[in-house]
Coordinates of C-alpha atoms and ligand atoms in Angstrom, one line a residue:
M1 CA 14.1 -14.4 12.4
R2 CA 16.6 -16.8 11.0
V3 CA 16.3 -17.8 7.3
N4 CA 18.4 -20.5 6.0
T5 CA 18.1 -23.2 3.4
G6 CA 14.6 -24.3 3.3
R7 CA 13.8 -23.6 6.9
V8 CA 12.2 -20.7 8.7
D9 CA 12.0 -20.5 12.4
I10 CA 9.0 -18.4 13.4
F11 CA 8.4 -17.1 16.8
I12 CA 4.7 -17.0 17.3
L13 CA 4.0 -14.8 20.2
S14 CA 1.4 -15.7 22.7
E15 CA -1.5 -13.4 23.2
H16 CA 0.1 -12.2 26.4
V17 CA 3.5 -11.3 24.9
F18 CA 1.7 -9.8 21.9
K19 CA -0.2 -7.4 24.1
F20 CA 3.0 -6.5 26.0
C21 CA 4.8 -5.8 22.7
E22 CA 1.9 -3.8 21.4
N23 CA 2.2 -1.5 24.4
L24 CA 5.9 -1.2 23.7
Q25 CA 5.0 -0.2 20.2
Y26 CA 3.2 2.9 21.5
S27 CA 5.9 3.9 23.9
R28 CA 8.5 3.5 21.1
L29 CA 11.1 3.5 23.8
F30 CA 12.5 0.0 23.6
E31 CA 15.3 -1.2 21.4
L32 CA 15.1 -4.4 19.6
S33 CA 17.5 -6.2 22.0
A34 CA 15.2 -5.3 25.0
V35 CA 12.2 -6.7 23.2
T36 CA 13.8 -9.8 21.9
S37 CA 15.2 -10.8 25.2
T38 CA 11.7 -10.5 26.8
I39 CA 10.2 -12.5 24.0
K40 CA 12.8 -15.3 24.3
D41 CA 11.3 -16.4 27.7
C42 CA 7.8 -17.0 26.4
R43 CA 8.2 -17.7 22.8
L44 CA 6.9 -20.7 21.1
S45 CA 9.1 -21.8 18.3
V46 CA 7.5 -23.3 15.3
S47 CA 9.6 -24.8 12.6
L48 CA 8.3 -25.0 9.1
F49 CA 10.0 -27.2 6.6
L50 CA 9.0 -25.6 3.4
A51 CA 11.0 -28.0 1.3
N52 CA 8.6 -30.8 2.4
M53 CA 5.6 -29.0 1.1
C54 CA 5.4 -31.0 -2.1
L55 CA 5.0 -34.2 -0.1
L56 CA 1.7 -32.9 1.3
P57 CA -1.3 -34.6 0.0
L58 CA -3.3 -32.6 -2.5
L59 CA -6.1 -30.8 -0.8
W60 CA -9.3 -29.6 -2.4
F61 CA -11.0 -26.5 -1.5
I62 CA -14.3 -25.0 -2.4
Q63 CA -13.7 -21.4 -3.3
I64 CA -15.8 -19.2 -1.1
I65 CA -18.3 -17.4 -3.2
S66 CA -17.7 -13.8 -2.5
A67 CA -20.6 -11.8 -1.1
V68 CA -18.8 -8.5 -1.7
Q69 CA -20.5 -5.9 -3.8
D70 CA -19.5 -5.0 -7.3
F71 CA -18.7 -1.4 -8.1
P72 CA -19.3 -0.4 -11.8
A73 CA -17.6 2.9 -11.1
L74 CA -14.4 1.0 -10.7
D75 CA -14.7 -0.9 -14.0
H76 CA -12.0 1.2 -15.6
I77 CA -9.5 0.7 -12.8
R78 CA -7.4 -1.9 -14.6
T79 CA -4.1 -2.2 -16.3
R80 CA -3.9 -0.8 -19.8
T81 CA -0.6 -2.6 -20.5
S82 CA -0.8 -5.2 -23.3
A83 CA -0.5 -8.9 -22.4
S84 CA 2.6 -9.2 -24.5
T85 CA 4.3 -6.3 -22.6
Q86 CA 3.3 -7.8 -19.3
T87 CA 4.6 -11.2 -20.5
H88 CA 8.0 -9.7 -21.3
A89 CA 8.0 -7.8 -18.0
S90 CA 7.3 -11.0 -16.0
Q91 CA 10.0 -12.9 -17.8
A92 CA 12.5 -10.2 -17.0
L93 CA 11.4 -10.4 -13.4
I94 CA 11.9 -14.1 -13.3
G95 CA 15.4 -13.4 -14.6
R96 CA 16.1 -11.0 -11.8
I97 CA 14.8 -13.3 -9.1
V98 CA 16.1 -16.8 -10.1
G99 CA 19.1 -15.7 -12.2
K100 CA 20.7 -18.6 -14.2
R101 CA 17.7 -20.9 -13.5
A102 CA 15.4 -18.5 -15.4
N103 CA 15.5 -20.6 -18.6
E104 CA 13.8 -23.5 -16.7
F105 CA 10.7 -21.3 -16.3
T106 CA 8.2 -20.1 -18.9
A107 CA 5.9 -17.2 -18.2
H108 CA 2.9 -16.1 -20.1
V109 CA 0.2 -13.5 -19.4
Q110 CA -3.3 -14.4 -20.4
P111 CA -5.9 -11.9 -19.0
D112 CA -8.9 -14.2 -19.4
L113 CA -7.3 -17.0 -17.4
G114 CA -9.6 -16.5 -14.4
P115 CA -12.8 -14.7 -13.3
K116 CA -13.2 -11.0 -14.0
D117 CA -11.7 -8.6 -11.4
R118 CA -9.6 -11.2 -9.7
D119 CA -6.0 -12.3 -10.4
T120 CA -5.4 -15.9 -11.3
F121 CA -2.2 -17.9 -11.8
K122 CA -1.6 -21.4 -13.0
I123 CA 1.6 -23.4 -12.4
W124 CA 2.4 -26.8 -14.0
S125 CA 5.4 -28.9 -14.7
S126 CA 6.1 -29.6 -18.4
G127 CA 9.1 -31.9 -18.8
S128 CA 11.9 -30.3 -16.9
Y129 CA 10.2 -26.9 -17.1
V130 CA 7.9 -25.1 -14.8
N131 CA 5.3 -23.1 -16.7
I132 CA 3.5 -20.2 -15.2
T133 CA 0.5 -18.4 -16.7
G134 CA -1.2 -15.4 -15.0
T135 CA -3.9 -12.9 -15.7
T136 CA -1.3 -10.1 -15.3
G137 CA 2.5 -9.7 -14.8
V138 CA 1.8 -9.5 -11.1
A139 CA -0.2 -12.7 -11.2
V140 CA 2.7 -14.5 -12.9
A141 CA 5.1 -13.1 -10.2
M142 CA 2.7 -14.3 -7.5
G143 CA 2.6 -17.7 -9.1
L144 CA 6.4 -17.8 -9.2
Y145 CA 6.6 -17.0 -5.5
Y146 CA 4.0 -19.5 -4.7
Y147 CA 6.1 -22.1 -6.4
L148 CA 9.4 -20.9 -4.9
T149 CA 8.1 -20.9 -1.3
N150 CA 5.8 -23.9 -1.4
H151 CA 7.9 -26.2 -3.6
C152 CA 11.5 -25.0 -3.4
G153 CA 11.9 -23.8 0.2
C154 CA 12.9 -20.3 -1.1
Q155 CA 12.1 -16.9 0.3
Y156 CA 12.4 -13.3 -1.0
T157 CA 12.2 -10.8 1.8
W158 CA 13.4 -7.2 2.3
A159 CA 16.3 -8.2 4.3
G160 CA 17.6 -11.1 2.3
Q161 CA 16.8 -13.7 -0.3
Q162 CA 17.2 -17.4 -0.1
M163 CA 17.2 -18.6 -3.7
N164 CA 18.9 -21.9 -3.4
I165 CA 16.5 -23.6 -5.9
P166 CA 16.7 -27.4 -5.9
S167 CA 17.9 -29.0 -9.2
P168 CA 16.1 -30.3 -11.1
L169 CA 13.1 -28.2 -10.4
P170 CA 10.7 -29.9 -8.0
K171 CA 7.7 -31.2 -10.0
V172 CA 4.3 -29.6 -9.5
P173 CA 2.0 -32.6 -9.2
A174 CA -0.1 -33.1 -12.4
P175 CA -2.2 -31.5 -13.6
G176 CA -0.9 -28.5 -11.8
I177 CA -2.1 -25.7 -9.5
K178 CA -4.5 -22.9 -10.3
V179 CA -5.1 -20.2 -7.7
T180 CA -7.4 -17.1 -7.8
T181 CA -7.1 -14.2 -5.5
N182 CA -9.8 -13.4 -3.0
D183 CA -10.1 -9.7 -3.9
R184 CA -9.5 -7.4 -6.7
F185 CA -6.8 -5.2 -5.2
R186 CA -3.7 -5.6 -3.0
Y187 CA -2.4 -2.2 -1.9
Y188 CA 1.1 -1.5 -0.5
Q189 CA 2.9 1.4 1.2
N190 CA 2.2 4.1 3.7
V191 CA 2.5 7.8 3.0
C192 CA 5.3 7.7 5.6
T193 CA 7.3 4.7 4.1
V194 CA 8.7 7.2 1.6
D195 CA 10.8 8.7 4.4
Y196 CA 11.2 6.0 7.1
S197 CA 12.5 3.6 4.5
F198 CA 12.7 4.8 0.9
V199 CA 14.1 8.3 1.1
W200 CA 17.6 7.5 -0.1
Y201 CA 16.5 4.7 -2.5
N202 CA 18.1 4.7 -5.9
W203 CA 16.8 2.8 -8.9
T204 CA 18.6 -0.4 -7.8
D205 CA 16.7 -0.3 -4.5
W206 CA 13.4 0.5 -6.1
Q207 CA 13.7 -2.2 -8.6
Q208 CA 14.1 -4.8 -5.8
Q209 CA 11.2 -3.2 -4.0
L210 CA 9.0 -3.5 -7.0
D211 CA 10.0 -7.1 -7.5
W212 CA 9.2 -7.8 -3.8
M213 CA 5.7 -6.1 -4.5
A214 CA 5.0 -8.3 -7.5
L215 CA 6.1 -11.5 -5.8
H216 CA 3.8 -10.7 -2.9
G217 CA 0.9 -9.9 -5.2
I218 CA 0.8 -6.1 -4.9
N219 CA -1.2 -4.6 -7.8
M220 CA -1.9 -1.2 -6.3
P221 CA 1.2 0.5 -5.0
L222 CA 1.4 4.1 -3.8
A223 CA 3.6 6.1 -6.2
F224 CA 4.5 9.3 -4.4
T225 CA 8.0 9.8 -5.6
G226 CA 8.9 13.0 -7.5
Q227 CA 5.7 14.9 -6.8
E228 CA 7.5 18.0 -5.7
A229 CA 8.5 18.7 -9.3
I230 CA 4.8 18.8 -10.2
F231 CA 3.8 21.2 -7.4
Q232 CA 6.9 23.3 -8.0
Q233 CA 5.9 23.7 -11.7
V234 CA 2.3 24.6 -10.8
Y235 CA 3.2 27.1 -8.1
M236 CA 5.9 28.8 -10.1
E237 CA 3.6 29.1 -13.1
M238 CA 1.2 30.9 -10.8
G239 CA 4.0 33.4 -9.9
L240 CA 5.6 32.1 -6.7
T241 CA 9.3 32.4 -6.5
M242 CA 11.7 29.5 -6.2
K243 CA 12.4 30.5 -2.6
E244 CA 8.8 30.6 -1.7
V245 CA 8.2 27.1 -3.1
Q246 CA 11.3 25.8 -1.3
D247 CA 10.1 27.2 2.0
H248 CA 6.9 25.1 1.5
F249 CA 8.7 21.8 1.0
A250 CA 10.5 20.0 3.8
G251 CA 13.9 18.4 3.3
P252 CA 14.1 14.9 1.8
A253 CA 13.8 13.0 5.1
F254 CA 10.7 14.9 6.1
L255 CA 8.8 15.2 2.9
A256 CA 6.1 12.8 4.0
W257 CA 4.9 15.4 6.6
S258 CA 5.1 18.4 4.4
R259 CA 3.1 16.5 1.7
M260 CA 0.4 15.9 4.3
G261 CA 0.3 19.5 5.3
N262 CA 1.5 18.7 8.8
M263 CA 4.4 21.2 8.6
H264 CA 6.7 22.9 6.1
G265 CA 10.3 23.8 5.6
W266 CA 11.8 21.4 8.2
G267 CA 15.1 20.0 7.1
G268 CA 14.9 22.0 3.9
P269 CA 15.4 23.7 1.6
L270 CA 15.0 20.9 -0.9
P271 CA 17.8 21.1 -3.4
Q272 CA 16.7 21.4 -7.0
S273 CA 19.0 18.5 -8.0
W274 CA 17.0 16.3 -5.6
I275 CA 13.6 17.4 -7.1
N276 CA 14.9 16.6 -10.6
Q277 CA 16.5 13.3 -9.7
Q278 CA 13.3 12.1 -8.0
L279 CA 11.3 13.0 -11.0
V280 CA 13.5 10.8 -13.2
L281 CA 13.2 8.0 -10.6
Q282 CA 9.4 8.3 -10.5
H283 CA 9.3 7.7 -14.3
K284 CA 11.3 4.5 -13.9
I285 CA 9.1 3.4 -10.9
L286 CA 5.9 4.0 -12.9
D287 CA 7.1 2.3 -16.0
R288 CA 8.1 -0.8 -14.1
A289 CA 4.9 -0.9 -12.1
R290 CA 2.7 -0.5 -15.1
E291 CA 4.6 -3.0 -17.3
L292 CA 3.9 -5.6 -14.6
G293 CA 0.2 -4.7 -14.7
M294 CA 0.1 -2.7 -11.5
I295 CA -2.1 0.3 -10.9
P296 CA 0.1 3.0 -9.2
V297 CA -1.6 5.5 -7.0
L298 CA -0.6 9.1 -7.7
P299 CA -1.0 12.1 -5.4
G300 CA -3.8 14.7 -5.9
F301 CA -4.4 18.1 -4.4
A302 CA -5.6 18.3 -0.7
G303 CA -5.9 22.0 -0.3
H304 CA -2.6 22.7 1.5
V305 CA -0.8 25.7 0.0
P306 CA 2.5 27.6 0.4
S307 CA 2.0 30.7 2.7
A308 CA 3.2 32.9 -0.3
I309 CA 0.0 32.1 -2.1
T310 CA -1.5 35.2 -0.3
R311 CA 1.1 37.4 -2.0
I312 CA -0.1 36.3 -5.4
F313 CA -3.8 36.1 -4.4
P314 CA -4.3 38.6 -1.7
N315 CA -8.0 37.7 -1.4
A316 CA -7.5 33.9 -1.1
N317 CA -9.6 32.6 1.6
V318 CA -7.2 30.6 3.7
S319 CA -7.0 29.4 7.3
H320 CA -4.2 28.0 9.4
L321 CA -4.2 24.3 10.1
P322 CA -3.7 23.3 13.7
D323 CA -0.1 22.7 15.0
W324 CA 1.0 19.2 14.4
G325 CA 3.8 17.5 16.3
H326 CA 4.8 20.6 18.3
F327 CA 6.6 22.3 15.5
N328 CA 7.0 26.0 16.3
S329 CA 5.5 28.8 14.1
S330 CA 8.4 28.8 11.7
F331 CA 7.4 25.3 10.5
C332 CA 3.9 24.6 11.6
C333 CA 0.3 25.6 10.8
N334 CA 0.3 25.4 7.1
L335 CA -2.3 27.3 5.1
L336 CA -5.5 25.5 4.0
L337 CA -7.5 27.0 1.2
D338 CA -11.1 27.3 2.0
F339 CA -13.3 24.8 0.1
S340 CA -15.6 27.6 -1.2
D341 CA -12.7 29.5 -2.7
P342 CA -12.6 29.0 -6.5
L343 CA -8.8 28.9 -6.2
F344 CA -9.1 25.5 -4.6
K345 CA -10.5 24.0 -7.8
R346 CA -8.1 26.0 -10.0
I347 CA -5.0 24.7 -8.2
G348 CA -6.4 21.2 -7.9
H349 CA -7.0 21.2 -11.6
E350 CA -3.6 22.5 -12.5
V351 CA -1.8 19.9 -10.2
V352 CA -3.6 16.9 -11.6
K353 CA -3.4 18.2 -15.2
E354 CA 0.4 18.6 -14.8
M355 CA 0.6 15.2 -13.2
L356 CA -1.2 13.6 -16.2
N357 CA 1.0 15.4 -18.7
E358 CA 4.1 14.2 -16.9
F359 CA 3.2 10.7 -15.7
G360 CA 0.0 9.6 -17.5
T361 CA -2.5 8.0 -15.1
D362 CA -4.3 4.9 -13.9
H363 CA -7.0 7.2 -12.4
V364 CA -6.4 6.5 -8.7
Y365 CA -5.2 9.4 -6.5
N366 CA -4.4 9.5 -2.9
I367 CA -5.6 12.7 -1.1
D368 CA -5.8 13.4 2.6
T369 CA -6.7 16.9 3.8
F370 CA -7.0 16.4 7.5
N371 CA -4.3 13.8 8.3
E372 CA -3.8 14.0 12.1
M373 CA -5.2 17.5 12.0
L374 CA -8.7 18.2 13.1
P375 CA -11.0 20.2 10.7
K376 CA -12.0 23.6 12.0
S377 CA -15.7 22.5 12.1
S378 CA -17.3 19.2 12.8
S379 CA -20.4 20.2 11.0
P380 CA -21.4 17.4 8.5
T381 CA -22.2 20.2 6.0
Y382 CA -18.7 21.6 6.2
L383 CA -17.1 18.2 6.0
A384 CA -19.3 17.1 3.0
Q385 CA -18.3 20.3 1.2
S386 CA -14.7 19.6 1.9
A387 CA -14.9 16.2 0.3
K388 CA -17.1 17.4 -2.7
T389 CA -14.6 20.2 -3.4
V390 CA -11.6 17.8 -3.3
F391 CA -13.4 15.4 -5.6
E392 CA -14.6 18.1 -8.1
A393 CA -11.1 19.6 -8.3
L394 CA -9.8 16.1 -9.0
T395 CA -12.4 15.2 -11.6
S396 CA -12.1 18.6 -13.4
A397 CA -8.7 17.3 -14.6
D398 CA -9.4 13.6 -14.8
Q399 CA -13.1 12.8 -15.3
Q400 CA -12.4 9.1 -14.5
A401 CA -10.6 9.8 -11.2
V402 CA -11.1 7.7 -8.2
W403 CA -10.1 9.2 -4.8
L404 CA -8.2 6.9 -2.5
M405 CA -8.5 8.3 1.1
Q406 CA -6.7 7.0 4.1
G407 CA -9.2 6.0 6.9
W408 CA -6.5 6.7 9.4
I409 CA -8.2 9.9 10.6
F410 CA -11.3 7.9 11.5
E411 CA -9.2 5.5 13.6
N412 CA -6.9 8.1 15.1
S413 CA -9.4 10.8 16.2
V414 CA -12.4 8.9 17.3
D415 CA -13.8 11.7 19.4
F416 CA -14.1 14.0 16.4
W417 CA -14.9 11.5 13.7
K418 CA -18.2 10.1 14.8
S419 CA -20.6 8.4 12.5
P420 CA -22.3 11.6 11.1
Q421 CA -18.8 13.1 10.3
I422 CA -17.5 10.0 8.6
K423 CA -20.8 9.6 6.7
A424 CA -20.7 13.2 5.5
V425 CA -17.2 12.7 4.0
V426 CA -17.6 9.3 2.4
T427 CA -21.0 9.8 1.0
A428 CA -20.2 13.3 -0.5
V429 CA -18.6 11.5 -3.4
P430 CA -20.5 9.2 -5.9
K431 CA -20.6 5.6 -5.0
G432 CA -17.4 3.8 -6.0
R433 CA -15.5 7.0 -6.8
M434 CA -13.8 6.9 -3.3
I435 CA -11.9 4.0 -1.9
I436 CA -11.2 4.1 1.8
L437 CA -7.9 2.7 2.8
E438 CA -8.8 1.1 6.2
L439 CA -5.2 1.6 7.3
F440 CA -5.2 -0.1 10.7
A441 CA -7.8 -2.7 10.1
E442 CA -6.0 -5.4 12.2
N443 CA -6.5 -3.2 15.3
R444 CA -9.3 -0.8 14.8
P445 CA -11.6 -1.8 12.0
V446 CA -13.9 1.2 11.3
Y447 CA -16.0 -0.5 8.6
R448 CA -17.7 -2.5 11.3
H449 CA -19.4 0.4 13.0
T450 CA -20.0 2.5 9.8
E451 CA -22.1 0.0 7.8
S452 CA -19.1 -0.8 5.7
Y453 CA -18.3 2.8 5.1
F454 CA -21.9 3.6 4.2
G455 CA -21.6 1.8 0.9
Q456 CA -18.2 3.1 -0.3
P457 CA -15.5 0.5 -1.1
F458 CA -12.7 -0.1 1.3
I459 CA -9.4 -1.9 1.5
W460 CA -8.6 -4.0 4.5
S461 CA -5.1 -2.9 5.4
M462 CA -2.6 -4.0 8.0
L463 CA -0.5 -1.1 9.3
H464 CA 1.6 -3.0 11.8
N465 CA 4.7 -0.8 11.9
F466 CA 5.1 2.7 13.3
G467 CA 8.1 4.9 12.7
G468 CA 10.2 2.2 11.0
T469 CA 10.9 0.8 14.5
L470 CA 12.4 -2.7 14.9
E471 CA 10.1 -4.7 17.1
L472 CA 9.1 -8.3 17.1
Y473 CA 5.3 -8.3 17.4
G474 CA 2.3 -8.7 15.2
S475 CA -1.4 -9.4 15.4
F476 CA -1.3 -12.9 13.9
D477 CA -4.8 -13.8 14.9
S478 CA -6.3 -10.6 13.7
I479 CA -4.4 -10.7 10.4
N480 CA -5.4 -14.3 10.0
T481 CA -9.2 -13.8 10.5
G482 CA -9.7 -10.1 9.7
P483 CA -9.7 -10.1 5.9
A484 CA -12.1 -13.0 5.7
A485 CA -14.3 -11.3 8.3
G486 CA -14.2 -8.1 6.2
R487 CA -15.4 -10.0 3.1
N488 CA -18.1 -11.7 5.0
F489 CA -19.4 -8.7 6.8
P490 CA -23.1 -8.0 5.9
N491 CA -23.3 -5.9 2.8
S492 CA -19.5 -5.8 2.7
T493 CA -17.9 -3.2 0.4
M494 CA -14.4 -4.6 0.8
I495 CA -12.5 -4.7 -2.4
G496 CA -9.0 -5.5 -1.4
I497 CA -6.3 -6.1 1.2
G498 CA -3.3 -3.9 1.9
M499 CA 0.0 -3.6 3.8
A500 CA 0.8 -0.1 4.9
P501 CA 3.7 -0.2 7.3
E502 CA 5.3 3.2 8.1
G503 CA 8.7 1.5 7.7
I504 CA 9.9 -1.7 6.2
N505 CA 13.0 -3.9 6.8
Q506 CA 11.5 -5.4 10.0
N507 CA 9.6 -8.4 11.1
E508 CA 9.4 -10.1 7.7
V509 CA 7.3 -13.0 9.1
I510 CA 4.2 -10.9 9.5
Y511 CA 4.4 -9.6 6.0
E512 CA 4.9 -13.1 4.5
F513 CA 1.9 -14.2 6.5
M514 CA -0.3 -11.2 5.6
A515 CA 0.6 -11.4 1.9
E516 CA -0.8 -14.9 1.7
N517 CA -4.2 -13.4 2.5
A518 CA -4.3 -12.6 -1.2
W519 CA -5.3 -16.2 -1.9
V520 CA -5.7 -18.3 1.2
P521 CA -9.3 -19.5 1.0
Q522 CA -9.9 -19.3 4.8
P523 CA -8.0 -18.5 8.0
R524 CA -5.1 -20.8 8.8
G525 CA -4.0 -22.6 11.9
V526 CA -1.8 -19.9 13.2
S527 CA 0.1 -22.0 15.8
Q528 CA 1.5 -24.1 13.0
W529 CA 1.0 -21.7 10.1
E530 CA 0.2 -24.5 7.8
L531 CA 1.4 -23.7 4.4
I532 CA -1.2 -25.5 2.4
D533 CA -0.8 -26.4 -1.2
K534 CA -4.2 -25.0 -2.1
T535 CA -4.6 -27.0 -5.2
L536 CA -7.5 -26.3 -7.5
I537 CA -7.3 -28.6 -10.4
F538 CA -8.1 -26.9 -13.7
Ligands
NAG1 C1 5.8 -25.3 -21.0 O1 7.0 -24.6 -21.4 C2 7.8 -25.3 -22.3 C3 9.1 -24.5 -22.5 O2 8.8 -23.2 -23.1 C4 7.1 -25.6 -23.6 O3 7.9 -26.4 -24.4 C5 5.8 -26.3 -23.3 O4 5.1 -26.5 -24.5 C6 5.0 -25.6 -22.3 N1 3.8 -26.4 -21.9 C7 2.6 -26.0 -22.2 C8 1.6 -27.0 -21.9 O5 2.4 -24.9 -22.7
NAG2 C1 22.2 2.2 -5.3 O1 22.7 2.2 -3.9 C2 23.3 1.0 -3.5 C3 23.7 1.2 -2.1 O2 22.6 1.6 -1.3 C4 24.5 0.7 -4.4 O3 25.1 -0.5 -4.0 C5 24.1 0.7 -5.8 O4 25.2 0.5 -6.7 C6 23.4 1.9 -6.2 N1 22.9 1.8 -7.6 C7 23.0 2.7 -8.5 C8 22.4 2.5 -9.8 O5 23.6 3.8 -8.3
NAG3 C1 -14.1 32.2 3.8 O1 -14.6 30.9 4.1 C2 -15.5 30.9 5.2 C3 -15.9 29.5 5.4 O2 -14.9 28.7 5.9 C4 -16.7 31.8 4.9 O3 -17.5 31.8 6.0 C5 -16.2 33.1 4.5 O4 -17.3 33.9 4.1 C6 -15.2 33.1 3.4 N1 -14.7 34.4 3.1 C7 -14.7 35.0 1.9 C8 -14.1 36.3 1.8 O5 -15.1 34.4 0.9
NAG4 C1 11.7 27.6 15.6 O1 12.7 26.7 16.0 C2 13.9 26.9 15.3 C3 14.9 25.9 15.8 O2 14.4 24.6 15.7 C4 14.5 28.3 15.5 O3 15.6 28.5 14.7 C5 13.4 29.3 15.1 O4 13.9 30.6 15.4 C6 12.1 29.0 15.8 N1 11.1 29.9 15.4 C7 10.3 30.7 16.2 C8 9.4 31.5 15.5 O5 10.5 30.6 17.4
NAG5 C1 -27.9 -4.8 3.7 O1 -28.5 -4.1 2.7 C2 -29.9 -4.4 2.5 C3 -30.4 -3.7 1.3 O2 -29.8 -2.4 1.2 C4 -30.6 -3.9 3.8 O3 -32.0 -4.1 3.7 C5 -30.0 -4.6 5.0 O4 -30.6 -4.1 6.2 C6 -28.5 -4.4 5.1 N1 -28.0 -5.3 6.1 C7 -27.2 -4.8 7.1 C8 -26.8 -5.8 8.1 O5 -26.8 -3.7 7.1

């Protein structure tokens, strides 16, 4: 992709090339150069002249009335940050993004600007100023990005920023633009992104990442940084030694997989300095995310425990998880506490209580017990008990907790996770208290054959990237039509969209396109990717 002043060349891949690239994705063998040279032969180059967008005639759209269900159990999942704090945070963001031009923008957060449980922004020209009002800090940032991309030919991507803003600021045709999001939540990150991309991030990098999130409308980011400090505290209070806890954690670049219980110790031991430094970083990340009105997702307790737990509790009822990724017995087959063992709830309670004390909470927790590891029994009774126990442990420390579970297992191990197994897990928890992150919705949408997750809310998420590889491909058609199809599914329980790439800094085009699903009223013409000034006059 080439990005220069006001112009983006986009290579839209034909269905044929796309399928080819998708196969490459699974083989993971090809380098970027090999893929791009193949693509060159059959690509269709489409040029968009973003700077011309303000010349487009104003178009009117009728907002599709959403048929999606309401979940009273999610009523409290909203920012607790005051409008004035969010206003200041969004003004500071504008300063970071547009630099010296910041004094030509005004930003204001007004929570009642739009309908309940949606985000709305309003942009209008007032003299030489551009004024932006939004329901949250994120909504203001989204409005800013809408203006910068559609009216100024600018772009803010992971790889680089084009912020050559025309002077004077292009006018927003009177009386302005008002846009409301399609869904309540926009989720971002994969449990693996922490290693494939973020592992060596310092605060400067995180700050840019958080700005990228806000501009692209993300209001529900995963916030996994610094969790080892919490688990270390809990386990050491229970009597484990420093060494025993260190043997449980992987090294920094492999933490994603020790957190998931896939293996332990690989690339370790984790230095204490790293554990401490990540804790400090997590505080900064959470503060920034919350001041912009986001709802960061914290980790909870999934049942994976250090092997030394049996030294402290000789009667603990544990079993070994299956080998994952061919690690040998020094690193594989972590212990899983049995769901009937009272120790499960005790540790789960301690972990979440410690997390609350340290970080506060927005009541959403990601927990995955069986990520890429098959449970020892496929009995729906066993699986329902596993989910009940995880949820009870969680809610014993936070009564208002909502469990965000990745649906990856249902997509990844279809022979094991059949309808009765999926139903057992998702209906073991009260309605609305579990959100399923439909991780790979652009490719294998599970909600369609599970009656929309049997009534539990889900997030339509694009996975797109595996292993942080650099490959030019993407399911444009699916990303274009999928979210709308999810919302319009009979008795749909879809409550948001998401982007969950295993690694970032690749194929920006797909993410720019996907992020627009936050507000585009209907699928676009992919071959031209018409950037439409969706103008709703207020
Ligand atoms: C827009 O912002 C400018 C600069 O702060 C301010 O003078 C003007 O009153 C604002 N317009 C409205 C309609 O609020
Ligand atoms: C963070 O790391 C980048 C290099 O990746 C460096 O340029 C920057 O100065 C660092 N920031 C801080 C606060 O250390
Ligand atoms: C351990 O858990 C299993 C179920 O997985 C149960 O059958 C067994 O009775 C438990 N053992 C003890 C000692 O509680
Ligand atoms: C596992 O592999 C590592 C090297 O990767 C080796 O040092 C260790 O001895 C092996 N453990 C067993 C039990 O074979
Ligand atoms: C939608 O829900 C209603 C009421 O629960 C039910 O009668 C109907 O069969 C459902 N429709 C589908 C397509 O599942």
